[in-house]
DNA sequence: CAGCATCCCAAAAGATACTG
DNA sequence: CAGTATCTTTTGGGATGCTG
């Protein structure tokens, strides 16, 4: 199994931990929950996932080939993999139309849209601070 | 060179493009800038980078070994690499104290703190939606 | 068209040993 | 202590062929 921890909790266990966190924002997380959150962050804070997420957010429903064309540099294998993982995590829906030739549509779920919104601050940060970062990199590379 | 695009722009070129973006939020980005932003996102939206960022945000100045202890599962190689990249991007400072045994302190810069703040929404999203995601994964794994 | 399967190579990550 | 150097393992990703 890809993530052995993913099945150790009943939904109510997670819900209780969640409620506890909400009530005690300064309390340290349950290590198991912390690990699940870190795993989740690890999956969504992925280059391809982010690019697909933003593309679907901007353009709505898209077919496999359209996504492949617009996500620069992604291989078909990684796109398939990324889409499957996002589907598994509930970020998008995959709709297969029984026609010839086959047609498969991908679209964000409300959960996917909310994640995209959560990342908005990071995109804004990246655009706002691009110059500062590039400056820092130049300085670092030319230091004695 | 790690990123051949990183040195093709003078700061004022980037600044002008930035201003244009601010003035035309719906206009498509200059492809070169878009690429730089994507590269930057690719570096900061990295599992280890995020974990180190949050750790330093919460605990302030930390030494190498303290970070290694608290970032679960990171190897010293990846930690060194991650810290160097973050330093290069201007997210943190690395202070070497000339003592025996050696002591090296790491602390976020204002830029690093602002990135951490930008990621706040993502952490909140992950905690809030952990249960929904885990449910989705269980359903996906047990589908017919 | 939208993929899955397979093979292969390169790059990234991990484990371990060693050093100023 | 805070790394570097080295070696091994894992993963990423291109290429190709095949299928419903």
PDB file of N, CA, C and O in Angstrom, chain A residues 13-83:
ATOM      1  N   UNK A  13     -12.423   9.279  14.399  1.00  0.00           N
ATOM      2  CA  UNK A  13     -11.164   9.565  15.094  1.00  0.00           C
ATOM      3  C   UNK A  13     -10.552  10.845  14.554  1.00  0.00           C
ATOM      4  O   UNK A  13     -10.072  11.698  15.310  1.00  0.00           O
ATOM      5  N   UNK A  14     -10.555  10.964  13.226  1.00  0.00           N
ATOM      6  CA  UNK A  14      -9.986  12.162  12.598  1.00  0.00           C
ATOM      7  C   UNK A  14     -10.822  13.380  12.954  1.00  0.00           C
ATOM      8  O   UNK A  14     -10.283  14.446  13.285  1.00  0.00           O
ATOM      9  N   UNK A  15     -12.146  13.181  12.956  1.00  0.00           N
ATOM     10  CA  UNK A  15     -13.041  14.297  13.272  1.00  0.00           C
ATOM     11  C   UNK A  15     -12.791  14.804  14.693  1.00  0.00           C
ATOM     12  O   UNK A  15     -12.737  16.011  14.933  1.00  0.00           O
ATOM     13  N   UNK A  16     -12.597  13.875  15.617  1.00  0.00           N
ATOM     14  CA  UNK A  16     -12.343  14.270  17.004  1.00  0.00           C
ATOM     15  C   UNK A  16     -11.039  15.029  17.137  1.00  0.00           C
ATOM     16  O   UNK A  16     -10.955  16.050  17.829  1.00  0.00           O
ATOM     17  N   UNK A  17     -10.020  14.522  16.460  1.00  0.00           N
ATOM     18  CA  UNK A  17      -8.727  15.202  16.498  1.00  0.00           C
ATOM     19  C   UNK A  17      -8.838  16.598  15.902  1.00  0.00           C
ATOM     20  O   UNK A  17      -8.284  17.568  16.440  1.00  0.00           O
ATOM     21  N   UNK A  18      -9.574  16.664  14.801  1.00  0.00           N
ATOM     22  CA  UNK A  18      -9.845  17.951  14.145  1.00  0.00           C
ATOM     23  C   UNK A  18     -10.480  18.947  15.100  1.00  0.00           C
ATOM     24  O   UNK A  18     -10.053  20.090  15.220  1.00  0.00           O
ATOM     25  N   UNK A  19     -11.514  18.478  15.782  1.00  0.00           N
ATOM     26  CA  UNK A  19     -12.237  19.333  16.719  1.00  0.00           C
ATOM     27  C   UNK A  19     -11.297  19.815  17.821  1.00  0.00           C
ATOM     28  O   UNK A  19     -11.312  20.981  18.216  1.00  0.00           O
ATOM     29  N   UNK A  20     -10.441  18.906  18.277  1.00  0.00           N
ATOM     30  CA  UNK A  20      -9.479  19.246  19.315  1.00  0.00           C
ATOM     31  C   UNK A  20      -8.526  20.340  18.835  1.00  0.00           C
ATOM     32  O   UNK A  20      -8.249  21.309  19.560  1.00  0.00           O
ATOM     33  N   UNK A  21      -8.074  20.175  17.597  1.00  0.00           N
ATOM     34  CA  UNK A  21      -7.171  21.172  17.023  1.00  0.00           C
ATOM     35  C   UNK A  21      -7.845  22.539  16.951  1.00  0.00           C
ATOM     36  O   UNK A  21      -7.260  23.555  17.323  1.00  0.00           O
ATOM     37  N   UNK A  22      -9.084  22.522  16.486  1.00  0.00           N
ATOM     38  CA  UNK A  22      -9.822  23.784  16.356  1.00  0.00           C
ATOM     39  C   UNK A  22      -9.941  24.468  17.715  1.00  0.00           C
ATOM     40  O   UNK A  22      -9.806  25.680  17.836  1.00  0.00           O
ATOM     41  N   UNK A  23     -10.206  23.646  18.734  1.00  0.00           N
ATOM     42  CA  UNK A  23     -10.416  24.185  20.073  1.00  0.00           C
ATOM     43  C   UNK A  23      -9.101  24.609  20.730  1.00  0.00           C
ATOM     44  O   UNK A  23      -9.079  25.483  21.588  1.00  0.00           O
ATOM     45  N   UNK A  24      -8.000  23.982  20.321  1.00  0.00           N
ATOM     46  CA  UNK A  24      -6.706  24.259  20.940  1.00  0.00           C
ATOM     47  C   UNK A  24      -5.656  24.577  19.881  1.00  0.00           C
ATOM     48  O   UNK A  24      -4.762  23.776  19.624  1.00  0.00           O
ATOM     49  N   UNK A  25      -5.778  25.743  19.298  1.00  0.00           N
ATOM     50  CA  UNK A  25      -4.899  26.049  18.169  1.00  0.00           C
ATOM     51  C   UNK A  25      -3.412  26.016  18.512  1.00  0.00           C
ATOM     52  O   UNK A  25      -2.605  25.806  17.638  1.00  0.00           O
ATOM     53  N   UNK A  26      -3.068  26.199  19.782  1.00  0.00           N
ATOM     54  CA  UNK A  26      -1.653  26.211  20.144  1.00  0.00           C
ATOM     55  C   UNK A  26      -1.138  24.846  20.586  1.00  0.00           C
ATOM     56  O   UNK A  26       0.061  24.657  20.731  1.00  0.00           O
ATOM     57  N   UNK A  27      -2.056  23.915  20.801  1.00  0.00           N
ATOM     58  CA  UNK A  27      -1.637  22.598  21.252  1.00  0.00           C
ATOM     59  C   UNK A  27      -0.905  21.866  20.126  1.00  0.00           C
ATOM     60  O   UNK A  27      -1.253  22.017  18.965  1.00  0.00           O
ATOM     61  N   UNK A  28       0.131  21.071  20.482  1.00  0.00           N
ATOM     62  CA  UNK A  28       0.800  20.299  19.442  1.00  0.00           C
ATOM     63  C   UNK A  28      -0.171  19.264  18.867  1.00  0.00           C
ATOM     64  O   UNK A  28      -1.028  18.733  19.569  1.00  0.00           O
ATOM     65  N   UNK A  29      -0.030  19.004  17.590  1.00  0.00           N
ATOM     66  CA  UNK A  29      -0.893  18.032  16.933  1.00  0.00           C
ATOM     67  C   UNK A  29      -0.596  16.626  17.417  1.00  0.00           C
ATOM     68  O   UNK A  29       0.532  16.306  17.774  1.00  0.00           O
ATOM     69  N   UNK A  30      -1.614  15.798  17.387  1.00  0.00           N
ATOM     70  CA  UNK A  30      -1.422  14.369  17.527  1.00  0.00           C
ATOM     71  C   UNK A  30      -0.421  13.953  16.445  1.00  0.00           C
ATOM     72  O   UNK A  30      -0.598  14.281  15.271  1.00  0.00           O
ATOM     73  N   UNK A  31       0.640  13.229  16.852  1.00  0.00           N
ATOM     74  CA  UNK A  31       1.671  12.873  15.866  1.00  0.00           C
ATOM     75  C   UNK A  31       1.116  12.142  14.632  1.00  0.00           C
ATOM     76  O   UNK A  31       1.622  12.327  13.538  1.00  0.00           O
ATOM     77  N   UNK A  32       0.081  11.324  14.874  1.00  0.00           N
ATOM     78  CA  UNK A  32      -0.468  10.580  13.723  1.00  0.00           C
ATOM     79  C   UNK A  32      -1.146  11.524  12.754  1.00  0.00           C
ATOM     80  O   UNK A  32      -0.990  11.427  11.534  1.00  0.00           O
ATOM     81  N   UNK A  33      -1.915  12.458  13.309  1.00  0.00           N
ATOM     82  CA  UNK A  33      -2.590  13.434  12.464  1.00  0.00           C
ATOM     83  C   UNK A  33      -1.569  14.336  11.787  1.00  0.00           C
ATOM     84  O   UNK A  33      -1.671  14.619  10.589  1.00  0.00           O
ATOM     85  N   UNK A  34      -0.573  14.744  12.557  1.00  0.00           N
ATOM     86  CA  UNK A  34       0.464  15.598  11.990  1.00  0.00           C
ATOM     87  C   UNK A  34       1.098  14.928  10.786  1.00  0.00           C
ATOM     88  O   UNK A  34       1.349  15.557   9.762  1.00  0.00           O
ATOM     89  N   UNK A  35       1.292  13.636  10.916  1.00  0.00           N
ATOM     90  CA  UNK A  35       1.902  12.887   9.817  1.00  0.00           C
ATOM     91  C   UNK A  35       0.987  12.831   8.605  1.00  0.00           C
ATOM     92  O   UNK A  35       1.435  12.976   7.471  1.00  0.00           O
ATOM     93  N   UNK A  36      -0.294  12.625   8.860  1.00  0.00           N
ATOM     94  CA  UNK A  36      -1.252  12.610   7.743  1.00  0.00           C
ATOM     95  C   UNK A  36      -1.288  13.960   7.044  1.00  0.00           C
ATOM     96  O   UNK A  36      -1.347  14.035   5.810  1.00  0.00           O
ATOM     97  N   UNK A  37      -1.269  15.017   7.838  1.00  0.00           N
ATOM     98  CA  UNK A  37      -1.287  16.365   7.253  1.00  0.00           C
ATOM     99  C   UNK A  37      -0.015  16.585   6.432  1.00  0.00           C
ATOM    100  O   UNK A  37      -0.074  17.089   5.305  1.00  0.00           O
ATOM    101  N   UNK A  38       1.133  16.170   6.988  1.00  0.00           N
ATOM    102  CA  UNK A  38       2.378  16.324   6.239  1.00  0.00           C
ATOM    103  C   UNK A  38       2.364  15.523   4.943  1.00  0.00           C
ATOM    104  O   UNK A  38       2.827  16.000   3.907  1.00  0.00           O
ATOM    105  N   UNK A  39       1.821  14.314   5.011  1.00  0.00           N
ATOM    106  CA  UNK A  39       1.713  13.506   3.797  1.00  0.00           C
ATOM    107  C   UNK A  39       0.831  14.201   2.764  1.00  0.00           C
ATOM    108  O   UNK A  39       1.149  14.225   1.573  1.00  0.00           O
ATOM    109  N   UNK A  40      -0.268  14.742   3.245  1.00  0.00           N
ATOM    110  CA  UNK A  40      -1.203  15.424   2.342  1.00  0.00           C
ATOM    111  C   UNK A  40      -0.522  16.636   1.703  1.00  0.00           C
ATOM    112  O   UNK A  40      -0.600  16.835   0.477  1.00  0.00           O
ATOM    113  N   UNK A  41       0.150  17.415   2.521  1.00  0.00           N
ATOM    114  CA  UNK A  41       0.892  18.569   1.990  1.00  0.00           C
ATOM    115  C   UNK A  41       1.922  18.099   0.967  1.00  0.00           C
ATOM    116  O   UNK A  41       2.075  18.693  -0.099  1.00  0.00           O
ATOM    117  N   UNK A  42       2.581  16.995   1.291  1.00  0.00           N
ATOM    118  CA  UNK A  42       3.583  16.454   0.377  1.00  0.00           C
ATOM    119  C   UNK A  42       3.001  16.098  -0.977  1.00  0.00           C
ATOM    120  O   UNK A  42       3.657  16.281  -2.001  1.00  0.00           O
ATOM    121  N   UNK A  43       1.763  15.631  -0.979  1.00  0.00           N
ATOM    122  CA  UNK A  43       1.137  15.267  -2.257  1.00  0.00           C
ATOM    123  C   UNK A  43       0.652  16.486  -3.021  1.00  0.00           C
ATOM    124  O   UNK A  43       0.821  16.573  -4.241  1.00  0.00           O
ATOM    125  N   UNK A  44       0.022  17.436  -2.329  1.00  0.00           N
ATOM    126  CA  UNK A  44      -0.538  18.582  -3.058  1.00  0.00           C
ATOM    127  C   UNK A  44       0.509  19.642  -3.375  1.00  0.00           C
ATOM    128  O   UNK A  44       0.379  20.358  -4.370  1.00  0.00           O
ATOM    129  N   UNK A  45       1.551  19.732  -2.525  1.00  0.00           N
ATOM    130  CA  UNK A  45       2.608  20.703  -2.807  1.00  0.00           C
ATOM    131  C   UNK A  45       3.610  20.062  -3.755  1.00  0.00           C
ATOM    132  O   UNK A  45       4.800  19.966  -3.463  1.00  0.00           O
ATOM    133  N   UNK A  46       3.095  19.631  -4.874  1.00  0.00           N
ATOM    134  CA  UNK A  46       3.901  18.984  -5.894  1.00  0.00           C
ATOM    135  C   UNK A  46       3.796  19.816  -7.164  1.00  0.00           C
ATOM    136  O   UNK A  46       2.728  20.324  -7.496  1.00  0.00           O
ATOM    137  N   UNK A  47       4.900  19.967  -7.830  1.00  0.00           N
ATOM    138  CA  UNK A  47       4.964  20.830  -9.014  1.00  0.00           C
ATOM    139  C   UNK A  47       3.843  20.551 -10.020  1.00  0.00           C
ATOM    140  O   UNK A  47       3.082  21.447 -10.384  1.00  0.00           O
ATOM    141  N   UNK A  48       3.715  19.308 -10.446  1.00  0.00           N
ATOM    142  CA  UNK A  48       2.719  18.976 -11.470  1.00  0.00           C
ATOM    143  C   UNK A  48       1.301  19.159 -10.942  1.00  0.00           C
ATOM    144  O   UNK A  48       0.422  19.656 -11.656  1.00  0.00           O
ATOM    145  N   UNK A  49       1.079  18.737  -9.701  1.00  0.00           N
ATOM    146  CA  UNK A  49      -0.245  18.900  -9.105  1.00  0.00           C
ATOM    147  C   UNK A  49      -0.657  20.366  -9.098  1.00  0.00           C
ATOM    148  O   UNK A  49      -1.791  20.711  -9.476  1.00  0.00           O
ATOM    149  N   UNK A  50       0.272  21.227  -8.703  1.00  0.00           N
ATOM    150  CA  UNK A  50      -0.037  22.654  -8.651  1.00  0.00           C
ATOM    151  C   UNK A  50      -0.362  23.212 -10.027  1.00  0.00           C
ATOM    152  O   UNK A  50      -1.304  23.994 -10.180  1.00  0.00           O
ATOM    153  N   UNK A  51       0.405  22.808 -11.024  1.00  0.00           N
ATOM    154  CA  UNK A  51       0.188  23.348 -12.362  1.00  0.00           C
ATOM    155  C   UNK A  51      -1.150  22.871 -12.930  1.00  0.00           C
ATOM    156  O   UNK A  51      -1.881  23.644 -13.545  1.00  0.00           O
ATOM    157  N   UNK A  52      -1.465  21.607 -12.709  1.00  0.00           N
ATOM    158  CA  UNK A  52      -2.754  21.075 -13.178  1.00  0.00           C
ATOM    159  C   UNK A  52      -3.901  21.764 -12.440  1.00  0.00           C
ATOM    160  O   UNK A  52      -4.915  22.148 -13.042  1.00  0.00           O
ATOM    161  N   UNK A  53      -3.714  21.951 -11.154  1.00  0.00           N
ATOM    162  CA  UNK A  53      -4.731  22.598 -10.330  1.00  0.00           C
ATOM    163  C   UNK A  53      -5.038  24.000 -10.856  1.00  0.00           C
ATOM    164  O   UNK A  53      -6.211  24.371 -11.040  1.00  0.00           O
ATOM    165  N   UNK A  54      -4.011  24.782 -11.112  1.00  0.00           N
ATOM    166  CA  UNK A  54      -4.212  26.153 -11.582  1.00  0.00           C
ATOM    167  C   UNK A  54      -4.830  26.183 -12.974  1.00  0.00           C
ATOM    168  O   UNK A  54      -5.668  27.026 -13.277  1.00  0.00           O
ATOM    169  N   UNK A  55      -4.411  25.230 -13.810  1.00  0.00           N
ATOM    170  CA  UNK A  55      -4.945  25.173 -15.178  1.00  0.00           C
ATOM    171  C   UNK A  55      -6.440  24.901 -15.160  1.00  0.00           C
ATOM    172  O   UNK A  55      -7.224  25.578 -15.840  1.00  0.00           O
ATOM    173  N   UNK A  56      -6.851  23.915 -14.370  1.00  0.00           N
ATOM    174  CA  UNK A  56      -8.277  23.571 -14.297  1.00  0.00           C
ATOM    175  C   UNK A  56      -9.071  24.679 -13.619  1.00  0.00           C
ATOM    176  O   UNK A  56     -10.227  24.933 -13.973  1.00  0.00           O
ATOM    177  N   UNK A  57      -8.443  25.344 -12.663  1.00  0.00           N
ATOM    178  CA  UNK A  57      -9.100  26.468 -12.009  1.00  0.00           C
ATOM    179  C   UNK A  57      -9.397  27.586 -13.015  1.00  0.00           C
ATOM    180  O   UNK A  57     -10.493  28.157 -13.022  1.00  0.00           O
ATOM    181  N   UNK A  58      -8.426  27.839 -13.888  1.00  0.00           N
ATOM    182  CA  UNK A  58      -8.582  28.923 -14.860  1.00  0.00           C
ATOM    183  C   UNK A  58      -9.503  28.550 -16.011  1.00  0.00           C
ATOM    184  O   UNK A  58     -10.265  29.385 -16.515  1.00  0.00           O
ATOM    185  N   UNK A  59      -9.418  27.298 -16.455  1.00  0.00           N
ATOM    186  CA  UNK A  59     -10.081  26.940 -17.704  1.00  0.00           C
ATOM    187  C   UNK A  59     -11.262  25.991 -17.544  1.00  0.00           C
ATOM    188  O   UNK A  59     -11.881  25.609 -18.540  1.00  0.00           O
ATOM    189  N   UNK A  60     -11.567  25.588 -16.335  1.00  0.00           N
ATOM    190  CA  UNK A  60     -12.711  24.711 -16.132  1.00  0.00           C
ATOM    191  C   UNK A  60     -12.445  23.295 -16.625  1.00  0.00           C
ATOM    192  O   UNK A  60     -11.346  22.783 -16.472  1.00  0.00           O
ATOM    193  N   UNK A  61     -13.435  22.659 -17.199  1.00  0.00           N
ATOM    194  CA  UNK A  61     -13.328  21.275 -17.661  1.00  0.00           C
ATOM    195  C   UNK A  61     -12.373  21.157 -18.850  1.00  0.00           C
ATOM    196  O   UNK A  61     -12.458  21.927 -19.793  1.00  0.00           O
ATOM    197  N   UNK A  62     -11.469  20.183 -18.761  1.00  0.00           N
ATOM    198  CA  UNK A  62     -10.504  19.973 -19.836  1.00  0.00           C
ATOM    199  C   UNK A  62     -10.305  18.493 -20.108  1.00  0.00           C
ATOM    200  O   UNK A  62     -10.462  17.666 -19.214  1.00  0.00           O
ATOM    201  N   UNK A  63      -9.936  18.192 -21.347  1.00  0.00           N
ATOM    202  CA  UNK A  63      -9.627  16.813 -21.733  1.00  0.00           C
ATOM    203  C   UNK A  63      -8.141  16.544 -21.530  1.00  0.00           C
ATOM    204  O   UNK A  63      -7.338  17.473 -21.420  1.00  0.00           O
ATOM    205  N   UNK A  64      -7.827  15.253 -21.482  1.00  0.00           N
ATOM    206  CA  UNK A  64      -6.447  14.817 -21.225  1.00  0.00           C
ATOM    207  C   UNK A  64      -5.433  15.526 -22.120  1.00  0.00           C
ATOM    208  O   UNK A  64      -4.452  16.117 -21.635  1.00  0.00           O
ATOM    209  N   UNK A  65      -5.680  15.499 -23.409  1.00  0.00           N
ATOM    210  CA  UNK A  65      -4.710  16.045 -24.354  1.00  0.00           C
ATOM    211  C   UNK A  65      -4.535  17.555 -24.202  1.00  0.00           C
ATOM    212  O   UNK A  65      -3.422  18.074 -24.322  1.00  0.00           O
ATOM    213  N   UNK A  66      -5.632  18.251 -23.923  1.00  0.00           N
ATOM    214  CA  UNK A  66      -5.563  19.699 -23.706  1.00  0.00           C
ATOM    215  C   UNK A  66      -4.684  20.029 -22.504  1.00  0.00           C
ATOM    216  O   UNK A  66      -3.918  20.989 -22.528  1.00  0.00           O
ATOM    217  N   UNK A  67      -4.818  19.232 -21.449  1.00  0.00           N
ATOM    218  CA  UNK A  67      -3.987  19.455 -20.264  1.00  0.00           C
ATOM    219  C   UNK A  67      -2.521  19.202 -20.607  1.00  0.00           C
ATOM    220  O   UNK A  67      -1.651  20.004 -20.292  1.00  0.00           O
ATOM    221  N   UNK A  68      -2.280  18.077 -21.294  1.00  0.00           N
ATOM    222  CA  UNK A  68      -0.910  17.722 -21.663  1.00  0.00           C
ATOM    223  C   UNK A  68      -0.260  18.834 -22.479  1.00  0.00           C
ATOM    224  O   UNK A  68       0.920  19.151 -22.297  1.00  0.00           O
ATOM    225  N   UNK A  69      -1.041  19.464 -23.385  1.00  0.00           N
ATOM    226  CA  UNK A  69      -0.502  20.542 -24.222  1.00  0.00           C
ATOM    227  C   UNK A  69      -0.126  21.762 -23.400  1.00  0.00           C
ATOM    228  O   UNK A  69       0.853  22.450 -23.699  1.00  0.00           O
ATOM    229  N   UNK A  70      -0.917  22.031 -22.366  1.00  0.00           N
ATOM    230  CA  UNK A  70      -0.738  23.301 -21.664  1.00  0.00           C
ATOM    231  C   UNK A  70       0.150  23.230 -20.432  1.00  0.00           C
ATOM    232  O   UNK A  70       0.584  24.269 -19.929  1.00  0.00           O
ATOM    233  N   UNK A  71       0.377  22.023 -19.925  1.00  0.00           N
ATOM    234  CA  UNK A  71       1.315  21.901 -18.807  1.00  0.00           C
ATOM    235  C   UNK A  71       2.687  21.611 -19.395  1.00  0.00           C
ATOM    236  O   UNK A  71       3.007  20.467 -19.724  1.00  0.00           O
ATOM    237  N   UNK A  72       3.453  22.655 -19.526  1.00  0.00           N
ATOM    238  CA  UNK A  72       4.737  22.579 -20.219  1.00  0.00           C
ATOM    239  C   UNK A  72       5.690  21.584 -19.572  1.00  0.00           C
ATOM    240  O   UNK A  72       5.964  21.658 -18.389  1.00  0.00           O
ATOM    241  N   UNK A  73       6.149  20.644 -20.386  1.00  0.00           N
ATOM    242  CA  UNK A  73       7.199  19.735 -19.953  1.00  0.00           C
ATOM    243  C   UNK A  73       6.722  18.473 -19.252  1.00  0.00           C
ATOM    244  O   UNK A  73       7.535  17.635 -18.887  1.00  0.00           O
ATOM    245  N   UNK A  74       5.420  18.319 -19.080  1.00  0.00           N
ATOM    246  CA  UNK A  74       4.956  17.112 -18.393  1.00  0.00           C
ATOM    247  C   UNK A  74       4.890  15.947 -19.375  1.00  0.00           C
ATOM    248  O   UNK A  74       4.531  16.117 -20.542  1.00  0.00           O
ATOM    249  N   UNK A  75       5.297  14.769 -18.909  1.00  0.00           N
ATOM    250  CA  UNK A  75       5.209  13.572 -19.745  1.00  0.00           C
ATOM    251  C   UNK A  75       3.833  12.951 -19.546  1.00  0.00           C
ATOM    252  O   UNK A  75       3.158  13.198 -18.550  1.00  0.00           O
ATOM    253  N   UNK A  76       3.433  12.156 -20.523  1.00  0.00           N
ATOM    254  CA  UNK A  76       2.117  11.526 -20.449  1.00  0.00           C
ATOM    255  C   UNK A  76       2.010  10.648 -19.205  1.00  0.00           C
ATOM    256  O   UNK A  76       0.980  10.611 -18.534  1.00  0.00           O
ATOM    257  N   UNK A  77       3.112  10.001 -18.888  1.00  0.00           N
ATOM    258  CA  UNK A  77       3.115   9.131 -17.716  1.00  0.00           C
ATOM    259  C   UNK A  77       2.860   9.929 -16.430  1.00  0.00           C
ATOM    260  O   UNK A  77       2.007   9.548 -15.615  1.00  0.00           O
ATOM    261  N   UNK A  78       3.573  11.022 -16.265  1.00  0.00           N
ATOM    262  CA  UNK A  78       3.408  11.826 -15.050  1.00  0.00           C
ATOM    263  C   UNK A  78       2.040  12.502 -14.999  1.00  0.00           C
ATOM    264  O   UNK A  78       1.468  12.675 -13.921  1.00  0.00           O
ATOM    265  N   UNK A  79       1.508  12.861 -16.180  1.00  0.00           N
ATOM    266  CA  UNK A  79       0.192  13.488 -16.189  1.00  0.00           C
ATOM    267  C   UNK A  79      -0.862  12.481 -15.727  1.00  0.00           C
ATOM    268  O   UNK A  79      -1.705  12.797 -14.879  1.00  0.00           O
ATOM    269  N   UNK A  80      -0.797  11.284 -16.274  1.00  0.00           N
ATOM    270  CA  UNK A  80      -1.727  10.239 -15.851  1.00  0.00           C
ATOM    271  C   UNK A  80      -1.628  10.019 -14.345  1.00  0.00           C
ATOM    272  O   UNK A  80      -2.630   9.982 -13.625  1.00  0.00           O
ATOM    273  N   UNK A  81      -0.386   9.891 -13.884  1.00  0.00           N
ATOM    274  CA  UNK A  81      -0.129   9.645 -12.467  1.00  0.00           C
ATOM    275  C   UNK A  81      -0.691  10.775 -11.592  1.00  0.00           C
ATOM    276  O   UNK A  81      -1.335  10.533 -10.573  1.00  0.00           O
ATOM    277  N   UNK A  82      -0.414  12.000 -12.021  1.00  0.00           N
ATOM    278  CA  UNK A  82      -0.860  13.175 -11.262  1.00  0.00           C
ATOM    279  C   UNK A  82      -2.383  13.247 -11.225  1.00  0.00           C
ATOM    280  O   UNK A  82      -2.980  13.476 -10.164  1.00  0.00           O
ATOM    281  N   UNK A  83      -3.015  13.023 -12.374  1.00  0.00           N
ATOM    282  CA  UNK A  83      -4.478  13.084 -12.436  1.00  0.00           C
ATOM    283  C   UNK A  83      -5.110  12.007 -11.564  1.00  0.00           C
ATOM    284  O   UNK A  83      -6.091  12.254 -10.858  1.00  0.00           O
TER     285      UNK A  83
END
